[in-house]
GROMACS .gro file of C-alpha atoms in nm:
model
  139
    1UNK     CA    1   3.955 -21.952 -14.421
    2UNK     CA    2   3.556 -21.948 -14.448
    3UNK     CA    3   3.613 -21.549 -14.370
    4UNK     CA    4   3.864 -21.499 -14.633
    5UNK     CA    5   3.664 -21.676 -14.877
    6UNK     CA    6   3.318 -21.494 -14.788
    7UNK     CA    7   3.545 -21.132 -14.818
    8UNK     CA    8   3.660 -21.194 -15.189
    9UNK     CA    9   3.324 -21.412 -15.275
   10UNK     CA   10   3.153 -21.106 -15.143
   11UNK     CA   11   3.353 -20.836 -15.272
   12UNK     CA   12   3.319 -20.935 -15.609
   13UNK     CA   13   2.954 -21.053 -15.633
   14UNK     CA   14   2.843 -20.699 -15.506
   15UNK     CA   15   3.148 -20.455 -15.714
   16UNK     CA   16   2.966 -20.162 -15.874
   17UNK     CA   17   2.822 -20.285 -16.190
   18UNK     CA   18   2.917 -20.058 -16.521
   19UNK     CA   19   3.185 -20.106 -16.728
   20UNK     CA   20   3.472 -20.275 -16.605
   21UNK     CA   21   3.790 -20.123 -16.501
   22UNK     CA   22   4.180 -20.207 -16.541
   23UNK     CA   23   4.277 -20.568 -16.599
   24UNK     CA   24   4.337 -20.708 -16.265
   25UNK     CA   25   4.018 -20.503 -16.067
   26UNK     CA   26   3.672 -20.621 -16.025
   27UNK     CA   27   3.377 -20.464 -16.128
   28UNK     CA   28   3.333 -20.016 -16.217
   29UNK     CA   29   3.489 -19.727 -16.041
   30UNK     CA   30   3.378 -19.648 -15.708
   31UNK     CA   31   3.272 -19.307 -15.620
   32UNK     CA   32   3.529 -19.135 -15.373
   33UNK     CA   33   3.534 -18.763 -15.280
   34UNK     CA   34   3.835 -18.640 -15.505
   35UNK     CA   35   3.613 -18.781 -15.821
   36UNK     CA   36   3.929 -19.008 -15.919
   37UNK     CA   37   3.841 -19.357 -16.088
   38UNK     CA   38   3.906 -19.618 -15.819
   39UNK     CA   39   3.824 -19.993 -15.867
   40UNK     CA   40   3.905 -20.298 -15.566
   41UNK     CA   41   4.115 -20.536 -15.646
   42UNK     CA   42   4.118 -20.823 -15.400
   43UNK     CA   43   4.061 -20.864 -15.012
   44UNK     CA   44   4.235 -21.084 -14.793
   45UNK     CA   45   4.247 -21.233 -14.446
   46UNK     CA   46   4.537 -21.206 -14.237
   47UNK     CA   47   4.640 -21.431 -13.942
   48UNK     CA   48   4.557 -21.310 -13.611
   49UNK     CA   49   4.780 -21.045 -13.510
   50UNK     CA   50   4.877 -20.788 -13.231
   51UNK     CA   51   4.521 -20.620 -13.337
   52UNK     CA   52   4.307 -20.957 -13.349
   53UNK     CA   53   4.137 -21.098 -13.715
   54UNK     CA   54   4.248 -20.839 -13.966
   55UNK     CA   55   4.089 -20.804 -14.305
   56UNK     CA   56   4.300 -20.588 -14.627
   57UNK     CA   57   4.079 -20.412 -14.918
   58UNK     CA   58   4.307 -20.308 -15.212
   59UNK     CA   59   4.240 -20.043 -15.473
   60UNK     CA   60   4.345 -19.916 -15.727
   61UNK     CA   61   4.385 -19.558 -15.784
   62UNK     CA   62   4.592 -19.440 -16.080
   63UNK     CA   63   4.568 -19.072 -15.985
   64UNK     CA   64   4.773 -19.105 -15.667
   65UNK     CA   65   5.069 -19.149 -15.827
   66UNK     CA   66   5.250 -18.929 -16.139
   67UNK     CA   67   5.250 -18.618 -16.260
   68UNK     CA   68   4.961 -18.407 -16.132
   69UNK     CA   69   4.891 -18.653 -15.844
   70UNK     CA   70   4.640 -18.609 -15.610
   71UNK     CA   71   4.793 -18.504 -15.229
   72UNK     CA   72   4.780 -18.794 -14.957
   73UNK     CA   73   4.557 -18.576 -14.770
   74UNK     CA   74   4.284 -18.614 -15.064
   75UNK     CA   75   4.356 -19.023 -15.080
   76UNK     CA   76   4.323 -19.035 -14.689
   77UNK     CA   77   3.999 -18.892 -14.747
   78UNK     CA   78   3.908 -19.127 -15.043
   79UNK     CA   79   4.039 -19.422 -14.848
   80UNK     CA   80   3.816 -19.335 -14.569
   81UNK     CA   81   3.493 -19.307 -14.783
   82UNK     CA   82   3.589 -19.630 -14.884
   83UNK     CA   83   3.596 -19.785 -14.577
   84UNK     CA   84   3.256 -19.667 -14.466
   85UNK     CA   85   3.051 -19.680 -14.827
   86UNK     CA   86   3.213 -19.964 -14.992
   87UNK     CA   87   3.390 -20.198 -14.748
   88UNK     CA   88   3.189 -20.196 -14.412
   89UNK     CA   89   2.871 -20.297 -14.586
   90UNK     CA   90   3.083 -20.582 -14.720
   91UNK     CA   91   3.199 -20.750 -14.392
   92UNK     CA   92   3.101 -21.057 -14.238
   93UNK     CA   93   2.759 -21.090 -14.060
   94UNK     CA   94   2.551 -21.334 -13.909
   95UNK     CA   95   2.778 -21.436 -13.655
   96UNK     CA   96   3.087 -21.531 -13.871
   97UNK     CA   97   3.406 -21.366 -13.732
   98UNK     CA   98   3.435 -20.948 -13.743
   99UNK     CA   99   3.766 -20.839 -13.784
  100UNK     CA  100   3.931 -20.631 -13.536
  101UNK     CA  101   4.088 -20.417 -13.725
  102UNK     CA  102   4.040 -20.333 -14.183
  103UNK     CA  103   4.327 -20.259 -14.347
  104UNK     CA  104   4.297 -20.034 -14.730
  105UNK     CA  105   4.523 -19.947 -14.942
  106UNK     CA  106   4.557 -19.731 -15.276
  107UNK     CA  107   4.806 -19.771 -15.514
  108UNK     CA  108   4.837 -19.657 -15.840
  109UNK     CA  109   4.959 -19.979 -15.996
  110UNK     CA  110   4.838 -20.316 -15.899
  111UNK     CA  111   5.105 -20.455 -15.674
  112UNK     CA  112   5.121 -20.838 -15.613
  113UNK     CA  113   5.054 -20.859 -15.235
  114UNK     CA  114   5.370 -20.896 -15.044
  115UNK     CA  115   5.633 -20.707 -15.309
  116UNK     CA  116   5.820 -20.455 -15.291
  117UNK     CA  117   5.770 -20.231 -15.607
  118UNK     CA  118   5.950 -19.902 -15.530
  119UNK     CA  119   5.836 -19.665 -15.811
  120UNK     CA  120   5.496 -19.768 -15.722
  121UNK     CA  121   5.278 -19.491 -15.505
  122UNK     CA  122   5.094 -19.662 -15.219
  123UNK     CA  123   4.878 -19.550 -14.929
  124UNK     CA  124   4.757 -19.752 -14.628
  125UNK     CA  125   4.493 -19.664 -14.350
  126UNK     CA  126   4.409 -19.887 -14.066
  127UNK     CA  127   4.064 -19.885 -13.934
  128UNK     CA  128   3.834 -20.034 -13.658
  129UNK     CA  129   3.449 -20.113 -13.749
  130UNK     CA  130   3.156 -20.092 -13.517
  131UNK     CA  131   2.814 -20.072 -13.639
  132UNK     CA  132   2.902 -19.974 -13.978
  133UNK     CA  133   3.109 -19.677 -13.907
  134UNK     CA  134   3.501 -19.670 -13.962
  135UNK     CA  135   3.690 -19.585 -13.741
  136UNK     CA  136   4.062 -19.448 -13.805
  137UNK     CA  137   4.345 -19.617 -13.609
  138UNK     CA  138   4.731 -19.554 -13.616
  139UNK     CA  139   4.904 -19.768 -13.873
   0.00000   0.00000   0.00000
């Protein structure tokens, strides 16, 4: 629990400061490659699992989803840049658990976590993180 509460305490004390996005995210856009708006909305700690202590960033990224929507190749590499610039930086240190494996996800509507919302436009990319650099692992 101390690791789920040090993700979210975390996440939110350092979001990017400006003005604040959507109801429901924390905290200004974060810069991604494809220049769409994208703001976090929560992290969470799962049990441990086939890949070990696994950690989820959400996002949201209205642009995904829609007419005009950006491709999945384009989130993929938004989701990536998020791993490495916003959500490595934000993991555990100081000998508290590291995960084994960070979970994001973009969606163009905030989804609770665990529902099923069909019209909604997700994407999720699994990663493992060593020394501050993501690494992409099949999902």
């Amino acid at each position: 629990m101390t690791a789920l509460i040090f993700a979210v305490s975390a996440g939110a004390q350092n979001a990017p400061e400006g003005p604040l996005g959507p109801e429901g995210t924390f905290g200004a856009a974060i810069p991604v490659p494809s220049g769409q708006e994208v703001w976090w909305v929560d992290a969470s700690q799962t049990e441990e699992g086939p890949q070990g202590l696994t950690y989820r960033f959400r996002f949201l990224a209205p642009r995904i989803g829609g007419v005009g929507a950006l491709s999945p190749d384009v989130a993929l590499l938004d989701i990536t840049a998020l791993c490495e610039t916003y959500v490595a930086p934000r993991l555990p240190s100081g000998g508290a658990p590291q995960p084994e494996q960070v979970v994001l996800s973009l969606s163009d509507r905030i989804v609770p976590l665990g529902e099923a919302v069909p019209e909604a436009v997700q994407y999720f990319e699994a990663y493992s993180v060593s020394d501050g650099v993501c690494e992409w692992e099949f999902f």
